[in-house]
JSON list of C-alpha atoms in Angstrom, two decimals:
[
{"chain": "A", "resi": 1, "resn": "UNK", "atom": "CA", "xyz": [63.36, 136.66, 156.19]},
{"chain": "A", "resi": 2, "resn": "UNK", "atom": "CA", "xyz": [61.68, 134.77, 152.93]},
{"chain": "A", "resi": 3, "resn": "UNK", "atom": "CA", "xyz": [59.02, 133.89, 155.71]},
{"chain": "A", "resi": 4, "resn": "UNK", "atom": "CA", "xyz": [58.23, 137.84, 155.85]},
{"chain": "A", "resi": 5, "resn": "UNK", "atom": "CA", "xyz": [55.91, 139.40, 153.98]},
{"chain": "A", "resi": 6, "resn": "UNK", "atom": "CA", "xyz": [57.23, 141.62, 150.72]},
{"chain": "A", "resi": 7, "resn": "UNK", "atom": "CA", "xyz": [57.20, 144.62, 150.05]},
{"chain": "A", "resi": 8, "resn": "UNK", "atom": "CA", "xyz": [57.41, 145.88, 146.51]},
{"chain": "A", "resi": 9, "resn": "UNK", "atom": "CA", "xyz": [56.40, 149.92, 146.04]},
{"chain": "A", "resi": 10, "resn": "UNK", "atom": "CA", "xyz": [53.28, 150.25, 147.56]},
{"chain": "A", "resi": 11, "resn": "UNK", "atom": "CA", "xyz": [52.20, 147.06, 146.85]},
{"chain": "A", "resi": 12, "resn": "UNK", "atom": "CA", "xyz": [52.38, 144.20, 149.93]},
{"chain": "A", "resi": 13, "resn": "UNK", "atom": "CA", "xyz": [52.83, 140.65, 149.05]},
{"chain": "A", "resi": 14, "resn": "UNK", "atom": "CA", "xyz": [52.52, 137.79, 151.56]},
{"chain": "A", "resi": 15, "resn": "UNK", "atom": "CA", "xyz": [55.58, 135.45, 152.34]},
{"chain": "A", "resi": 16, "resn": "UNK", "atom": "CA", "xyz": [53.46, 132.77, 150.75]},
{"chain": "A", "resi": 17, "resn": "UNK", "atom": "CA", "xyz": [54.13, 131.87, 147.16]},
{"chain": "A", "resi": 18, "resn": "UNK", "atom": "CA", "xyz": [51.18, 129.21, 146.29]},
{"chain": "A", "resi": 19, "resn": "UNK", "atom": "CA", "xyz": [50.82, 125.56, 147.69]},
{"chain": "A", "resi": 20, "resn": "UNK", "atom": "CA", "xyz": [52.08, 122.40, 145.73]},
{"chain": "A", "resi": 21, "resn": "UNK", "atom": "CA", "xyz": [50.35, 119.19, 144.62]},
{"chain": "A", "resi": 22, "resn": "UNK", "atom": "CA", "xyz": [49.64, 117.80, 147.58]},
{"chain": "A", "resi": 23, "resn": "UNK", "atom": "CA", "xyz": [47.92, 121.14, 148.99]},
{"chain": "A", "resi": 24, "resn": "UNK", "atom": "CA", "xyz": [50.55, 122.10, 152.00]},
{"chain": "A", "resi": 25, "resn": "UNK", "atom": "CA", "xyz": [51.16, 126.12, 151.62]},
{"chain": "A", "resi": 26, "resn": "UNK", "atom": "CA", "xyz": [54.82, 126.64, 150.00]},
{"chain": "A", "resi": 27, "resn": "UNK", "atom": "CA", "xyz": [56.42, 129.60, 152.02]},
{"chain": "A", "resi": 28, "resn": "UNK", "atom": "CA", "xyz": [58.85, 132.15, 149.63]},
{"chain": "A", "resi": 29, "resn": "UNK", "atom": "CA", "xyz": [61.59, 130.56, 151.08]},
{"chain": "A", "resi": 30, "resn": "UNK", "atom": "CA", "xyz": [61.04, 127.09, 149.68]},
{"chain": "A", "resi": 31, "resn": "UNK", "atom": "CA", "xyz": [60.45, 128.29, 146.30]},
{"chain": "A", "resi": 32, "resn": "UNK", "atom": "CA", "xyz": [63.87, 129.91, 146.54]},
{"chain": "A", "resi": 33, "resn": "UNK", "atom": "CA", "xyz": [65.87, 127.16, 148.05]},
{"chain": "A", "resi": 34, "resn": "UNK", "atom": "CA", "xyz": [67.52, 124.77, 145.63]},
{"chain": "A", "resi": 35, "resn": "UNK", "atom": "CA", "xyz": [67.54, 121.25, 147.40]},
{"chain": "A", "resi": 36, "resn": "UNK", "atom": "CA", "xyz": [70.31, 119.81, 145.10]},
{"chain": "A", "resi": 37, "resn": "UNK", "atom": "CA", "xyz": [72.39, 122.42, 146.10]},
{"chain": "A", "resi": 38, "resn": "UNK", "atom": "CA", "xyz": [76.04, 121.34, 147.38]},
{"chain": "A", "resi": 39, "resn": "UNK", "atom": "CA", "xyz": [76.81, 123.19, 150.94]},
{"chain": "A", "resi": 40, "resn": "UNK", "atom": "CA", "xyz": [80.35, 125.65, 150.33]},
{"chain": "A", "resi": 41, "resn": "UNK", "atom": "CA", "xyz": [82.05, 122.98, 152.38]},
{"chain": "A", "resi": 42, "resn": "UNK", "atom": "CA", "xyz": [81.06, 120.18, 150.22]},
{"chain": "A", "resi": 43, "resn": "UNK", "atom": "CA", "xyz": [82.08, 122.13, 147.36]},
{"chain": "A", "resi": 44, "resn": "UNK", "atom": "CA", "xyz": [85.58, 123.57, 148.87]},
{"chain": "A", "resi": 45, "resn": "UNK", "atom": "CA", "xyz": [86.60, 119.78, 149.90]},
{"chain": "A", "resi": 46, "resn": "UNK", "atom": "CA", "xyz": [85.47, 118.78, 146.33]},
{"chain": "A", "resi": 47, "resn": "UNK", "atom": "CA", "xyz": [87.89, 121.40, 144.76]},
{"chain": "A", "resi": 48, "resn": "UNK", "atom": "CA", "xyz": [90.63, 120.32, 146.99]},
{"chain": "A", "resi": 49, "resn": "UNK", "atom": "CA", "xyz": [89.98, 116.47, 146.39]},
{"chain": "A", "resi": 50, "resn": "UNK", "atom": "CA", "xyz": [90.47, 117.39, 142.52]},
{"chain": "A", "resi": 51, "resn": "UNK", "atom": "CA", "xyz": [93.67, 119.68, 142.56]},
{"chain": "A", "resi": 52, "resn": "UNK", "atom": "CA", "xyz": [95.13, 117.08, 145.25]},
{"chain": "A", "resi": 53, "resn": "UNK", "atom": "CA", "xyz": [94.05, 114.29, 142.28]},
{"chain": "A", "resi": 54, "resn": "UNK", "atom": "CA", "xyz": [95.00, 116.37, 139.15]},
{"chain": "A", "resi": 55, "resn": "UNK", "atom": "CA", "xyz": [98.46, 116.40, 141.23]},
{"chain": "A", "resi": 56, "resn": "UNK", "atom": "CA", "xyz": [98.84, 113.07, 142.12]},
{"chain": "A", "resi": 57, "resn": "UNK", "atom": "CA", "xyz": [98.03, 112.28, 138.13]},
{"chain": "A", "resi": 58, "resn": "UNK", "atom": "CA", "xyz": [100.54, 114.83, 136.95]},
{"chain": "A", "resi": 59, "resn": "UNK", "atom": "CA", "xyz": [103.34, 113.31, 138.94]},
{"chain": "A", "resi": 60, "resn": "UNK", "atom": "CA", "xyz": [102.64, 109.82, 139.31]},
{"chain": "A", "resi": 61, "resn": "UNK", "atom": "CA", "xyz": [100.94, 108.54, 135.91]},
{"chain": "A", "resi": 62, "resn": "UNK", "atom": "CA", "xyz": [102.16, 108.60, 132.73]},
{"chain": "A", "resi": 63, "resn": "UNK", "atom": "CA", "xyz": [100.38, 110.88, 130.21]},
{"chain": "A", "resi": 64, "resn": "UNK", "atom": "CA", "xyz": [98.55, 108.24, 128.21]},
{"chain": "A", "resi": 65, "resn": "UNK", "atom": "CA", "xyz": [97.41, 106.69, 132.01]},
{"chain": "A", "resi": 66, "resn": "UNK", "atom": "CA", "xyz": [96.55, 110.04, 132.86]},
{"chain": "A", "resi": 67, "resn": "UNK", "atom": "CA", "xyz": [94.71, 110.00, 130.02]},
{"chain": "A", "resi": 68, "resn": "UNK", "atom": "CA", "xyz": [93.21, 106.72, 130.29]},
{"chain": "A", "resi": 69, "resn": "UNK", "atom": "CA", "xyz": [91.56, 107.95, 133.74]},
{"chain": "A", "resi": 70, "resn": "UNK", "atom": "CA", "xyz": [90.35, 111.16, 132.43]},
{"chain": "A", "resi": 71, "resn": "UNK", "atom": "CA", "xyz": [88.23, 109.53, 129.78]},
{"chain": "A", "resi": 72, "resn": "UNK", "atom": "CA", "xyz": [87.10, 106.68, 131.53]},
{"chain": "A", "resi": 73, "resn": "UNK", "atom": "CA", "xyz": [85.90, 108.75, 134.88]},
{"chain": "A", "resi": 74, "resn": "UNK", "atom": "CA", "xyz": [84.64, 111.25, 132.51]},
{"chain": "A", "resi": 75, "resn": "UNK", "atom": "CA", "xyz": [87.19, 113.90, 134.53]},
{"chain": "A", "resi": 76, "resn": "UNK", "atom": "CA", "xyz": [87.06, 116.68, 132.03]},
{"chain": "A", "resi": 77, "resn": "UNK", "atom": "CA", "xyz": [83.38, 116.65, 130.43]},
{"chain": "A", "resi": 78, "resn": "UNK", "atom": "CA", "xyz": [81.29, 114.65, 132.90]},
{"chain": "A", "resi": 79, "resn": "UNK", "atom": "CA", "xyz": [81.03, 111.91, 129.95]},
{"chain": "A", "resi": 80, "resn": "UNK", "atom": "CA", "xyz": [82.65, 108.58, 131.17]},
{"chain": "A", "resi": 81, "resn": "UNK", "atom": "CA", "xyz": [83.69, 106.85, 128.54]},
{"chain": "A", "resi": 82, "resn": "UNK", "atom": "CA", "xyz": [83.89, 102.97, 127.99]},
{"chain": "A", "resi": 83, "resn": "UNK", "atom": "CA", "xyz": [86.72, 100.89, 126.98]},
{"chain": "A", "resi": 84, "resn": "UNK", "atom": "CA", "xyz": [85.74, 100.53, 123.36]},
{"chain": "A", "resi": 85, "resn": "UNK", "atom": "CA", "xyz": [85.43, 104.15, 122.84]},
{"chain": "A", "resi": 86, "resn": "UNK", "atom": "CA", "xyz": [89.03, 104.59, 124.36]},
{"chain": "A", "resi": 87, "resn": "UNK", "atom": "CA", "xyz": [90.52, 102.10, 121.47]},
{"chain": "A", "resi": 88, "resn": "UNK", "atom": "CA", "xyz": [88.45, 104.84, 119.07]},
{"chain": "A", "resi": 89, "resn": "UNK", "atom": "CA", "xyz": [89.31, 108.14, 120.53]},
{"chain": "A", "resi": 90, "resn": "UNK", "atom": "CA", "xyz": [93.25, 106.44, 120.64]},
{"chain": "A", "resi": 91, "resn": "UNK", "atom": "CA", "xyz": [92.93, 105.38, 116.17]},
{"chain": "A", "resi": 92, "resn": "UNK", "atom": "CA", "xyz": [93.52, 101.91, 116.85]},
{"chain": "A", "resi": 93, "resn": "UNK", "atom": "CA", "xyz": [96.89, 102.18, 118.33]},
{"chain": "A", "resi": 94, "resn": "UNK", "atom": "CA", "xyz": [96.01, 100.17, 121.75]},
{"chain": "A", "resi": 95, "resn": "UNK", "atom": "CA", "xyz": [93.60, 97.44, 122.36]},
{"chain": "A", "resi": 96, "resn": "UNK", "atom": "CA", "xyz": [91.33, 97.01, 125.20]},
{"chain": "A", "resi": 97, "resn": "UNK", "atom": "CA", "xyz": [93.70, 94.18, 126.84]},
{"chain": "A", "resi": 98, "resn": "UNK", "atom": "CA", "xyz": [95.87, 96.96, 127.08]},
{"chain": "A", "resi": 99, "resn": "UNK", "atom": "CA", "xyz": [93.60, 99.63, 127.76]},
{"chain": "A", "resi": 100, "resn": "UNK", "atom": "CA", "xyz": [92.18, 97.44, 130.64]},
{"chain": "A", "resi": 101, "resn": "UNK", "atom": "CA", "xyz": [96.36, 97.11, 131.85]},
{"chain": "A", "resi": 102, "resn": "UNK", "atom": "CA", "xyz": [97.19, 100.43, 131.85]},
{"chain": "A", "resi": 103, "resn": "UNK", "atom": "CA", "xyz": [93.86, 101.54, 133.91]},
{"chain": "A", "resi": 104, "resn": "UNK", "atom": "CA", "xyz": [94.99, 98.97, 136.31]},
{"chain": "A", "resi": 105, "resn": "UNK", "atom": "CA", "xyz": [99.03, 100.50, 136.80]},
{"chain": "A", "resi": 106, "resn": "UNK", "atom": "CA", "xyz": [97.21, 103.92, 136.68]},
{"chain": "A", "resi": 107, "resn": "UNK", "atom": "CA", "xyz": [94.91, 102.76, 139.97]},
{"chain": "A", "resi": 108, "resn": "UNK", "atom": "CA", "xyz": [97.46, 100.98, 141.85]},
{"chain": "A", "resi": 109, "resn": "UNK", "atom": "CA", "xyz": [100.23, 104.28, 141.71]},
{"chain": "A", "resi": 110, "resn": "UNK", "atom": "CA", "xyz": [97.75, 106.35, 142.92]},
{"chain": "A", "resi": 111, "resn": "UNK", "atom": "CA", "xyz": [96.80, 103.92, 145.61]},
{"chain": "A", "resi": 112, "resn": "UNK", "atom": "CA", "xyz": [100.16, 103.16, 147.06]},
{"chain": "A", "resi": 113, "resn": "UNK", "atom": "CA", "xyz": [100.99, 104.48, 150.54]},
{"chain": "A", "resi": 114, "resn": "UNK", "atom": "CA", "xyz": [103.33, 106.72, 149.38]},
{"chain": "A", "resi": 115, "resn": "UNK", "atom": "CA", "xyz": [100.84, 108.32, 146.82]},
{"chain": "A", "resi": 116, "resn": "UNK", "atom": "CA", "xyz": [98.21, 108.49, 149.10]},
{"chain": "A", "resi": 117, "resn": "UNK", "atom": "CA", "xyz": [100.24, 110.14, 151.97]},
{"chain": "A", "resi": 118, "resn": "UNK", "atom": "CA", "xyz": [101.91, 112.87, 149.37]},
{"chain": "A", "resi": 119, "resn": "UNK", "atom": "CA", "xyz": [98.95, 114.08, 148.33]},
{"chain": "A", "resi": 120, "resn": "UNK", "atom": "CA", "xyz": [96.27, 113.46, 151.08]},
{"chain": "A", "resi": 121, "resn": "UNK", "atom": "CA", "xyz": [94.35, 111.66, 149.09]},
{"chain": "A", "resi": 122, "resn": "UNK", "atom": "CA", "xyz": [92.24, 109.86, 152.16]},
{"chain": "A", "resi": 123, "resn": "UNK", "atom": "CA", "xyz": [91.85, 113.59, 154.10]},
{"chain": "A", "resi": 124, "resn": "UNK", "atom": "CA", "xyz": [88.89, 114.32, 151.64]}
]
């Protein structure tokens, strides 16, 4: 138990690591908990959510909508992107009007019924 005390050779050490700023005694156990931590579930239904959405992209978008997504969610670098940057990282070739319309067809597939029901979209 990280309420225990340690044991480390011959020396003992008590399960308490300190006390924090507002004087309450921190037990080993808090210092070793990480708080932002995501639970296995959360992190298995996560996983799932994204290969059921990588799948739904792969079959239902075409690639520059798939691509349109991935850079404005920010799917494959955490970095969402904005539509001005999109007419960058694209040379020119499409404007934000159409940008803008091809994020919208790109939504509205993967929202249908049918999408939605294929790939279980709503389970997660």
């Amino acid at each position: 138990s990280t309420d225990a005390p340690l044991h480390r050779g011959t020396t003992m050490f008590a399960g308490k690591a300190g006390s924090d700023d507002s004087g309450d005694v921190l037990l080993l156990g808090d210092t070793l908990m990480d708080r932002e931590e995501v639970s296995p579930i959360d992190k298995m239904e996560h996983s799932f959510l994204r290969q059921s959405l990588e799948n739904a992209m792969a079959s239902e978008l075409v690639p520059y909508e798939r691509d349109i997504l991935r850079w404005r969610l920010g799917l494959d670098d955490g970095v969402p992107r904005t539509v001005p940057q999109l007419v960058k990282e694209f040379g020119g070739a499409m404007t934000q009007l159409e940008i803008r319309g091809a994020e919208k067809r790109a939504y509205r597939k993967l929202r249908s019924p049918r999408t939605l029901s294929t790939y279980k979209l709503l389970a997660y």
